[in-house]
Amino acid sequence: MNGRPLVIVHPPDDRGLREVTVRNQSLGRAWSLRDLHKMLRRTGFPRDVDLEDRARIRWKGGNSQIWPHRRWRQRVIGTAMALGLVATGGILGKIGTIDAFRALTYGGRVAGVSFIAGAMIEMLAAFAVLDYWRRRQIKYSAAAVLFGVLVAVAAHILLLLVHIYGGEYTYYLWLWPTLLVWSLWALWVLHRQHVWKAIPHPRGLTVGVVASAVLAAGNLAYSQVYLPYASNGAFRLSIDFGKPTLDQGMNVLHLPARLRYKNDGDVRLYVLGGMWRMYGLSTNFSESAREMKDWKRDINPPYELDFRRNSAEADWDLIDSGGFSAPGDWLEPGDDFKHERLVEIPVKSEFDIIHVDLELAMVRGDRGTLDQGFAGSWKPSWDLETLKHQEDAPEWVADSGDEYIRYQSRIFHSNEILNVTRSPRYVTVWRVIPDFSDDNPAEKDDTDPYQRAIIAPSGKEGEYREGEQSKIWNRFGMSFVYGGSAAQVSFQGLINAAKEG
């Protein structure tokens, strides 16, 4: 043996393990005399080898009685580090899997793939902990553990900042700081053990972590900020009348009405509710010109400049009303739908003008999505058997006693990152049937239906705040489209056209 001992037992490392080498070849690390005996027997030494034989074994950094390894402490630290990595991987995997297949934008799906990659890194690091906290026989186990911890630090900082920026409370708000504290603790433990010395290329690892963090942050910003606002959202809503006809007794005018709505934008649109209303307008005509005092009486914001020289608007009487798109319907870019309705109007009606209003509420499909059961969630304000009024709508929606049908659905954000960092939101739509008889018994046979919509946490539908709603509507791309105001025709002209036809 050239005068050199065959076996060298090196000083304890930072974990208390002692490396064992034979002719400069490592056999591994031992943490006790018993472990050293097993290691030597596997190498071919006799079972009764004398560990105190200085001719065959040399002890460095202490004799055979120096074994500072505390197995229970290492197991606790290793278990805590592995559990944190598995928890982080589970969260990243859940978010990434949902976004990779269901995110509403391309950028959101790319971000989902990056989260899945992060989850795989965390799981690989958790397995590497088993080697790193024991014998460190795998060359890259230290690098894998450090990379996993650094990815966890970056991920939890990112998710915590997104949550804080949203300014909303969810149970996850307790999770991000907890896991962030764990990841910083794990990084501190690795730093104390000088983990860099066990990594073949530490600079490359640092560059990889930084690049991954920048890519994930860029994808997140791209999916949440750029795409939802860069994509064009446009909608067309119109109505025209067909050829009017009269019944055999010349008493009823049949007026075909054709509604058209088309998605002219680049994104899917979800319909919250569409209504149309046809009114008969009677005017008070005067041969003498009206004056300033008359025009002042006509002021009706926001149409305060809609003045007439020789006539004043009188009553608006509802002729026909209905929905033309079910709550929850969606329109892909380019979709063009038509809805036809035949309206019957008594010829003896004292109308001068026939007027139509159209209204459609919607959200952008790249910023939110609805439950599939939205259309079936309807609930009336009256008992279906007795038809008696049972429940009032919130004050901002309708007066007490007004009847309504309510639709409600959970609305999800465009990606799972927002869903876990924002409190759940519900979209609620009321289609209201006002009861005019309360104010004027003479109008018990008249009404003027309308719809209201809000996006709010469950149970908060009655708390309408304009500034808050504007912010939420902008987040989901919620909008109200109106049309048909130009669809005004002379009632007498319709009757004449029917007679001529």
Coordinates of C-alpha atoms in Angstrom, one line a residue:
M1 CA 0.0 0.0 0.0
N2 CA 3.1 2.2 -0.4
G3 CA 3.1 3.0 3.3
R4 CA -0.3 4.6 3.1
P5 CA -3.4 3.4 5.0
L6 CA -6.0 1.6 3.0
V7 CA -9.0 3.3 4.5
I8 CA -9.4 7.0 5.4
V9 CA -12.3 8.3 7.4
H10 CA -12.6 12.0 6.8
P11 CA -13.8 14.8 9.3
P12 CA -17.5 15.2 9.8
D13 CA -19.2 17.4 7.2
D14 CA -21.9 20.0 7.9
R15 CA -24.4 17.3 8.5
G16 CA -22.2 15.2 10.8
L17 CA -21.5 12.5 8.2
R18 CA -18.0 11.3 7.6
E19 CA -16.8 10.4 4.1
V20 CA -15.0 7.1 3.7
T21 CA -12.4 6.6 0.9
V22 CA -10.3 3.6 -0.2
R23 CA -7.3 4.5 -2.3
N24 CA -8.8 7.9 -3.0
Q25 CA -12.1 6.4 -4.2
S26 CA -15.2 7.4 -2.1
L27 CA -17.3 4.6 -0.6
G28 CA -19.9 7.1 0.6
R29 CA -20.6 8.7 3.9
A30 CA -21.2 7.0 7.2
W31 CA -23.0 8.4 10.3
S32 CA -22.0 5.7 12.8
L33 CA -19.5 2.9 13.5
R34 CA -22.2 0.4 12.6
D35 CA -22.8 2.2 9.3
L36 CA -19.0 2.2 8.7
H37 CA -18.8 -1.6 9.3
K38 CA -21.6 -2.2 6.8
M39 CA -19.9 0.0 4.2
L40 CA -16.5 -1.9 4.6
R41 CA -18.1 -5.3 4.5
R42 CA -19.8 -4.4 1.1
T43 CA -16.3 -3.5 -0.1
G44 CA -14.8 -6.8 0.8
F45 CA -13.4 -6.2 4.2
P46 CA -13.8 -9.0 6.8
R47 CA -16.7 -8.8 9.2
D48 CA -14.3 -8.6 12.2
V49 CA -12.1 -5.8 10.8
D50 CA -10.4 -3.8 13.5
L51 CA -11.4 -0.2 13.1
E52 CA -8.6 0.9 15.5
D53 CA -5.9 -0.7 13.3
R54 CA -3.9 2.4 12.4
A55 CA -2.1 0.4 9.7
R56 CA -5.3 -0.1 7.8
I57 CA -7.5 2.8 8.8
R58 CA -6.7 6.5 9.4
W59 CA -9.0 8.8 11.2
K60 CA -9.0 12.5 10.3
G61 CA -10.9 15.2 12.3
G62 CA -11.5 13.0 15.3
N63 CA -11.2 9.4 16.3
S64 CA -13.7 6.6 16.0
Q65 CA -15.8 8.1 18.8
I66 CA -16.6 11.3 16.9
W67 CA -20.0 10.9 15.2
P68 CA -21.9 14.2 15.5
H69 CA -24.6 13.3 13.1
R70 CA -28.1 13.7 14.6
R71 CA -30.3 11.6 12.4
W72 CA -33.6 12.8 13.9
R73 CA -32.7 16.4 13.2
Q74 CA -31.7 15.7 9.6
R75 CA -34.9 13.7 9.1
V76 CA -37.0 16.6 10.4
I77 CA -35.3 19.1 8.3
G78 CA -35.3 16.9 5.2
T79 CA -39.0 16.0 5.7
A80 CA -39.9 19.7 6.1
M81 CA -38.1 20.6 3.0
A82 CA -39.6 17.7 1.0
L83 CA -43.1 18.5 2.2
G84 CA -42.8 22.2 1.2
L85 CA -41.5 21.2 -2.2
V86 CA -44.4 18.8 -2.7
A87 CA -47.0 21.4 -1.5
T88 CA -45.5 24.0 -3.9
G89 CA -45.5 21.5 -6.7
G90 CA -49.1 20.5 -6.0
I91 CA -50.3 24.1 -6.1
L92 CA -48.3 25.0 -9.3
G93 CA -49.5 21.8 -10.9
K94 CA -53.2 22.5 -10.1
I95 CA -53.0 26.0 -11.5
G96 CA -50.9 25.0 -14.5
T97 CA -53.1 22.1 -15.5
I98 CA -56.2 24.2 -15.4
D99 CA -54.7 27.1 -17.3
A100 CA -52.9 24.9 -19.8
F101 CA -56.2 23.4 -21.0
R102 CA -58.8 26.0 -20.0
A103 CA -57.2 29.5 -19.9
L104 CA -59.2 31.9 -22.2
T105 CA -56.1 33.4 -23.9
Y106 CA -53.1 32.0 -25.6
G107 CA -50.8 33.7 -23.1
G108 CA -52.7 32.2 -20.2
R109 CA -52.2 28.7 -21.6
V110 CA -48.5 29.4 -22.1
A111 CA -48.3 30.6 -18.5
G112 CA -50.1 27.3 -17.5
V113 CA -47.4 25.3 -19.2
S114 CA -44.7 27.2 -17.4
F115 CA -46.5 26.4 -14.1
I116 CA -46.6 22.7 -15.0
A117 CA -42.9 22.9 -15.6
G118 CA -42.4 24.5 -12.3
A119 CA -44.5 21.7 -10.6
M120 CA -42.3 19.1 -12.2
I121 CA -39.2 20.9 -10.9
E122 CA -40.6 20.9 -7.4
M123 CA -41.4 17.2 -7.5
L124 CA -38.0 16.4 -8.9
A125 CA -36.4 18.5 -6.1
A126 CA -38.5 16.7 -3.5
F127 CA -37.1 13.3 -4.6
A128 CA -33.6 14.8 -4.7
V129 CA -34.0 15.7 -1.0
L130 CA -33.9 12.0 -0.2
D131 CA -30.4 11.8 -1.6
Y132 CA -29.1 15.2 -0.6
W133 CA -30.0 14.7 3.1
R134 CA -28.5 11.2 3.2
R135 CA -25.4 10.1 1.3
R136 CA -25.4 12.6 -1.6
Q137 CA -24.5 9.9 -4.1
I138 CA -26.3 11.5 -7.0
K139 CA -24.2 14.2 -8.6
Y140 CA -26.9 16.8 -9.2
S141 CA -29.1 16.3 -6.2
A142 CA -27.8 19.5 -4.5
A143 CA -28.5 21.4 -7.7
A144 CA -32.0 20.0 -8.0
V145 CA -32.9 20.8 -4.4
L146 CA -31.5 24.4 -4.7
F147 CA -33.2 25.0 -8.0
G148 CA -36.5 23.7 -6.6
V149 CA -36.2 26.0 -3.6
L150 CA -35.4 29.0 -5.7
V151 CA -38.3 28.4 -8.0
A152 CA -40.6 28.1 -4.9
V153 CA -39.3 31.4 -3.6
A154 CA -40.0 33.1 -7.0
A155 CA -43.5 31.5 -7.4
H156 CA -44.7 32.4 -3.9
I157 CA -43.5 36.0 -4.2
L158 CA -45.3 36.3 -7.6
L159 CA -48.5 34.8 -6.3
L160 CA -48.4 36.9 -3.1
L161 CA -47.9 40.1 -5.2
V162 CA -50.8 39.2 -7.5
H163 CA -53.0 38.6 -4.5
I164 CA -52.0 41.8 -2.8
Y165 CA -52.5 43.8 -6.1
G166 CA -56.0 42.4 -6.4
G167 CA -56.8 43.7 -2.9
E168 CA -59.2 40.9 -2.1
Y169 CA -59.3 38.3 0.7
T170 CA -59.4 34.5 0.1
Y171 CA -58.2 31.6 2.1
Y172 CA -55.2 31.4 -0.2
L173 CA -53.9 34.7 1.2
W174 CA -52.7 32.7 4.3
L175 CA -51.0 30.1 2.1
W176 CA -48.7 32.3 0.1
P177 CA -46.9 34.0 3.1
T178 CA -46.7 30.6 4.9
L179 CA -45.0 28.9 1.9
L180 CA -42.9 32.0 1.3
V181 CA -41.6 31.8 4.8
W182 CA -40.9 28.1 4.4
S183 CA -39.0 28.7 1.1
L184 CA -36.9 31.4 2.6
W185 CA -36.1 29.1 5.5
A186 CA -35.2 26.3 3.1
L187 CA -32.9 28.7 1.2
W188 CA -31.3 29.8 4.5
V189 CA -30.6 26.1 5.5
L190 CA -29.0 25.4 2.1
H191 CA -26.9 28.6 2.3
R192 CA -25.6 27.5 5.7
Q193 CA -24.6 24.2 4.3
H194 CA -22.7 25.9 1.4
V195 CA -24.8 24.1 -1.1
W196 CA -23.0 26.0 -3.9
K197 CA -19.9 23.9 -3.4
A198 CA -21.8 20.8 -4.3
I199 CA -23.1 22.2 -7.6
P200 CA -21.0 21.6 -10.8
H201 CA -22.1 24.9 -12.5
P202 CA -23.6 27.3 -10.0
R203 CA -23.6 30.3 -12.5
G204 CA -25.7 28.3 -15.0
L205 CA -28.2 27.4 -12.3
T206 CA -28.6 31.1 -11.3
V207 CA -29.1 32.1 -14.9
G208 CA -31.7 29.3 -15.3
V209 CA -33.7 30.4 -12.3
V210 CA -33.7 34.1 -13.3
A211 CA -34.7 33.2 -16.9
S212 CA -37.5 31.0 -15.6
A213 CA -38.8 33.7 -13.3
V214 CA -38.7 36.4 -16.0
L215 CA -40.5 34.0 -18.4
A216 CA -43.2 33.2 -15.9
A217 CA -43.8 36.9 -15.0
G218 CA -43.8 37.8 -18.6
N219 CA -46.4 35.2 -19.5
L220 CA -48.5 36.2 -16.5
A221 CA -48.5 39.9 -17.6
Y222 CA -49.1 39.0 -21.2
S223 CA -52.1 36.8 -20.3
Q224 CA -53.6 39.2 -17.8
V225 CA -52.8 42.6 -19.1
Y226 CA -51.9 42.8 -22.8
L227 CA -54.2 40.3 -24.6
P228 CA -57.5 41.1 -22.8
Y229 CA -57.0 44.8 -23.7
A230 CA -55.4 44.4 -27.1
S231 CA -58.1 42.1 -28.5
N232 CA -60.9 44.0 -30.2
G233 CA -64.4 43.6 -28.9
A234 CA -67.2 44.9 -31.1
F235 CA -70.9 44.1 -31.4
R236 CA -73.7 45.1 -33.8
L237 CA -77.3 45.2 -32.7
S238 CA -80.1 46.3 -35.1
I239 CA -83.8 45.8 -36.1
D240 CA -85.8 46.3 -39.2
F241 CA -89.5 45.8 -40.1
G242 CA -90.9 43.5 -42.7
K243 CA -94.0 44.0 -44.8
P244 CA -97.0 44.8 -42.7
T245 CA -100.3 43.0 -43.3
L246 CA -103.9 43.2 -42.0
D247 CA -106.1 40.4 -40.8
Q248 CA -109.3 39.5 -42.7
G249 CA -111.4 41.9 -40.6
M250 CA -109.0 44.7 -41.1
N251 CA -108.9 45.1 -37.4
V252 CA -105.4 43.9 -36.5
L253 CA -102.0 45.0 -38.1
H254 CA -99.4 42.2 -38.3
L255 CA -95.9 43.7 -38.2
P256 CA -92.9 41.4 -38.7
A257 CA -89.9 42.5 -36.8
R258 CA -86.4 41.2 -37.5
L259 CA -83.7 41.5 -34.9
R260 CA -80.1 41.0 -35.8
Y261 CA -77.1 40.7 -33.5
K262 CA -73.5 40.0 -34.7
N263 CA -70.2 39.7 -33.0
D264 CA -67.9 41.8 -35.1
G265 CA -64.9 41.6 -32.7
D266 CA -62.0 39.2 -32.2
V267 CA -63.2 37.5 -29.0
R268 CA -66.0 35.3 -27.8
L269 CA -68.9 37.2 -26.0
Y270 CA -71.1 35.7 -23.3
V271 CA -74.7 37.0 -23.3
L272 CA -76.1 37.9 -19.8
G273 CA -79.5 38.9 -21.2
G274 CA -81.1 40.4 -24.2
M275 CA -84.4 42.2 -24.3
W276 CA -86.5 44.1 -26.9
R277 CA -89.4 46.4 -26.3
M278 CA -91.8 47.9 -28.8
Y279 CA -93.8 51.0 -27.8
G280 CA -96.6 53.0 -29.4
L281 CA -96.0 56.7 -29.0
S282 CA -98.9 59.3 -29.0
T283 CA -98.0 62.9 -29.5
N284 CA -99.9 66.2 -28.9
F285 CA -99.6 68.2 -32.1
S286 CA -99.9 71.9 -32.1
E287 CA -100.1 74.1 -35.2
S288 CA -98.4 77.0 -33.3
A289 CA -94.8 76.7 -32.5
R290 CA -93.9 75.7 -29.0
E291 CA -91.8 78.0 -26.8
M292 CA -88.9 77.8 -24.4
K293 CA -91.1 77.0 -21.4
D294 CA -92.5 74.0 -23.3
W295 CA -89.0 72.7 -24.2
K296 CA -88.0 73.0 -20.6
R297 CA -90.8 70.7 -19.6
D298 CA -89.5 68.2 -22.2
I299 CA -86.1 67.8 -20.6
N300 CA -85.6 64.2 -19.7
P301 CA -81.8 63.4 -19.2
P302 CA -79.8 62.1 -20.9
Y303 CA -81.9 63.1 -23.9
E304 CA -82.4 66.7 -22.8
L305 CA -81.9 68.2 -26.3
D306 CA -84.6 66.0 -27.9
F307 CA -87.0 68.9 -28.5
R308 CA -89.8 69.2 -31.1
R309 CA -91.2 72.4 -32.6
N310 CA -94.9 71.5 -33.0
S311 CA -95.4 68.4 -30.9
A312 CA -94.8 67.2 -27.4
E313 CA -94.4 63.6 -26.5
A314 CA -97.4 62.1 -24.6
D315 CA -97.6 58.5 -23.4
W316 CA -95.4 55.6 -24.3
D317 CA -97.5 52.4 -24.3
L318 CA -95.9 49.1 -24.4
I319 CA -97.0 47.0 -27.3
D320 CA -94.6 44.0 -27.2
S321 CA -91.6 42.9 -25.2
G322 CA -89.5 39.8 -24.9
G323 CA -86.0 38.2 -24.8
F324 CA -84.1 37.4 -27.9
S325 CA -81.0 35.7 -26.4
A326 CA -81.0 33.3 -23.4
P327 CA -78.7 34.1 -20.5
G328 CA -75.4 32.2 -21.0
D329 CA -75.5 32.1 -24.8
W330 CA -72.2 32.9 -26.4
L331 CA -71.2 34.3 -29.7
E332 CA -67.9 33.4 -31.4
P333 CA -66.2 36.1 -33.5
G334 CA -68.2 36.5 -36.7
D335 CA -71.3 34.8 -35.4
D336 CA -74.4 36.4 -36.9
F337 CA -77.9 35.6 -35.4
K338 CA -81.4 36.7 -36.3
H339 CA -84.5 36.7 -34.3
E340 CA -87.9 37.2 -35.9
R341 CA -91.1 38.2 -34.2
L342 CA -94.6 38.9 -35.5
V343 CA -96.3 41.7 -33.5
E344 CA -100.0 42.3 -33.5
I345 CA -101.3 45.9 -33.1
P346 CA -105.0 46.9 -33.1
V347 CA -105.7 49.2 -36.0
K348 CA -107.8 51.5 -33.8
S349 CA -104.8 52.2 -31.5
E350 CA -104.2 55.9 -31.2
F351 CA -100.5 55.7 -31.9
D352 CA -98.6 58.1 -34.1
I353 CA -95.2 56.4 -34.0
I354 CA -94.0 52.8 -33.4
H355 CA -90.7 52.8 -31.6
V356 CA -88.3 49.8 -30.7
D357 CA -85.6 49.6 -28.1
L358 CA -83.0 46.8 -27.9
E359 CA -80.8 46.0 -25.0
L360 CA -78.1 43.4 -24.6
A361 CA -75.7 42.8 -21.6
M362 CA -72.6 40.7 -22.1
V363 CA -69.1 39.9 -20.9
R364 CA -66.0 39.3 -22.9
G365 CA -65.1 35.6 -23.3
D366 CA -61.3 36.3 -22.9
R367 CA -61.8 37.8 -19.5
G368 CA -64.4 35.6 -17.9
T369 CA -66.6 32.5 -18.3
L370 CA -70.0 31.5 -16.9
D371 CA -71.4 28.3 -15.5
Q372 CA -73.2 26.3 -18.1
G373 CA -76.4 26.2 -15.9
F374 CA -76.9 30.0 -16.1
A375 CA -80.0 29.8 -18.2
G376 CA -81.6 27.2 -15.9
S377 CA -80.9 29.2 -12.8
W378 CA -84.0 31.4 -13.2
K379 CA -86.0 32.2 -10.1
P380 CA -89.2 34.2 -10.1
S381 CA -90.3 36.7 -7.4
W382 CA -93.7 35.0 -7.2
D383 CA -95.1 31.7 -6.2
L384 CA -95.6 29.5 -9.2
E385 CA -98.8 28.1 -8.0
T386 CA -100.6 31.0 -6.3
L387 CA -98.9 33.7 -8.4
K388 CA -98.5 35.8 -5.3
H389 CA -95.5 38.1 -4.9
Q390 CA -93.0 36.6 -2.5
E391 CA -89.7 38.6 -2.6
D392 CA -88.6 42.1 -3.5
A393 CA -85.5 42.8 -5.6
P394 CA -82.8 45.1 -4.1
E395 CA -83.8 48.8 -4.0
W396 CA -81.4 49.8 -6.8
V397 CA -83.0 47.1 -9.1
A398 CA -86.7 47.6 -8.6
D399 CA -89.4 49.1 -6.4
S400 CA -91.1 47.1 -3.7
G401 CA -93.8 44.9 -5.2
D402 CA -92.3 44.8 -8.7
E403 CA -92.1 41.3 -10.1
Y404 CA -88.9 39.9 -11.6
I405 CA -87.1 36.8 -12.9
R406 CA -83.6 36.4 -11.6
Y407 CA -80.7 34.6 -13.1
Q408 CA -77.4 33.9 -11.3
S409 CA -74.1 32.2 -12.2
R410 CA -70.6 32.0 -10.9
I411 CA -68.3 33.9 -13.2
F412 CA -64.7 32.7 -13.5
H413 CA -61.6 34.8 -14.4
S414 CA -59.7 34.2 -17.5
N415 CA -57.1 32.1 -15.7
E416 CA -56.7 30.0 -12.6
I417 CA -54.1 32.4 -11.1
L418 CA -56.8 35.0 -10.8
N419 CA -59.4 32.5 -9.6
V420 CA -57.2 31.6 -6.6
T421 CA -56.1 35.2 -5.8
R422 CA -59.6 36.8 -6.2
S423 CA -62.7 36.2 -4.1
P424 CA -65.5 34.3 -6.0
R425 CA -67.8 36.5 -8.1
Y426 CA -71.3 35.9 -9.2
V427 CA -73.2 37.6 -12.1
T428 CA -76.8 38.3 -11.4
V429 CA -79.4 39.5 -13.9
W430 CA -82.9 40.6 -13.0
R431 CA -85.6 40.9 -15.7
V432 CA -88.1 43.3 -14.0
I433 CA -91.8 43.7 -14.6
P434 CA -92.8 46.9 -12.9
D435 CA -96.2 47.2 -11.3
F436 CA -97.5 50.6 -12.4
S437 CA -100.8 50.2 -10.5
D438 CA -99.1 51.2 -7.2
D439 CA -98.5 54.7 -8.5
N440 CA -101.4 55.0 -10.8
P441 CA -104.3 52.5 -10.6
A442 CA -105.4 53.6 -14.1
E443 CA -102.2 52.0 -15.5
K444 CA -102.8 48.5 -14.0
D445 CA -102.8 47.1 -17.6
D446 CA -99.5 48.7 -18.5
T447 CA -95.8 48.0 -17.6
D448 CA -92.4 48.7 -19.0
P449 CA -90.0 45.7 -18.5
Y450 CA -86.3 46.2 -18.2
Q451 CA -83.2 44.3 -17.0
R452 CA -80.4 45.0 -14.5
A453 CA -77.1 43.2 -14.1
I454 CA -74.3 43.2 -11.5
I455 CA -71.2 41.2 -10.7
A456 CA -70.6 40.9 -7.0
P457 CA -69.6 38.4 -4.3
S458 CA -72.4 36.0 -3.2
G459 CA -74.8 37.8 -0.9
K460 CA -73.6 41.3 -2.0
E461 CA -75.9 41.7 -5.0
G462 CA -77.9 44.4 -3.3
E463 CA -74.9 46.6 -2.5
Y464 CA -74.4 48.5 -5.8
R465 CA -71.6 51.0 -5.8
E466 CA -71.0 52.7 -9.1
G467 CA -67.2 53.1 -8.8
E468 CA -66.7 49.5 -7.7
Q469 CA -69.0 48.1 -10.4
S470 CA -67.2 50.1 -13.1
K471 CA -63.9 48.5 -11.9
I472 CA -65.4 45.0 -11.9
W473 CA -67.1 45.5 -15.3
N474 CA -63.9 46.6 -16.8
R475 CA -62.1 43.6 -15.3
F476 CA -64.6 41.2 -17.0
G477 CA -65.2 43.3 -20.1
M478 CA -68.9 43.7 -19.1
S479 CA -70.9 46.0 -21.4
F480 CA -74.4 47.0 -22.3
V481 CA -75.3 47.4 -26.0
Y482 CA -78.3 49.4 -27.1
G483 CA -79.8 49.5 -30.5
G484 CA -83.0 50.1 -32.4
S485 CA -83.5 53.7 -31.4
A486 CA -83.6 54.6 -35.1
A487 CA -86.3 52.0 -35.7
Q488 CA -89.2 54.4 -35.7
V489 CA -91.9 54.3 -38.2
S490 CA -95.3 56.0 -38.6
F491 CA -98.1 53.8 -37.5
Q492 CA -100.5 55.3 -40.1
G493 CA -97.8 54.6 -42.7
L494 CA -97.7 51.0 -41.7
I495 CA -101.5 50.7 -42.0
N496 CA -101.5 52.4 -45.4
A497 CA -98.7 50.0 -46.6
A498 CA -100.7 47.0 -45.4
K499 CA -103.8 48.2 -47.2
E500 CA -101.8 48.8 -50.4
G501 CA -100.2 45.4 -50.2

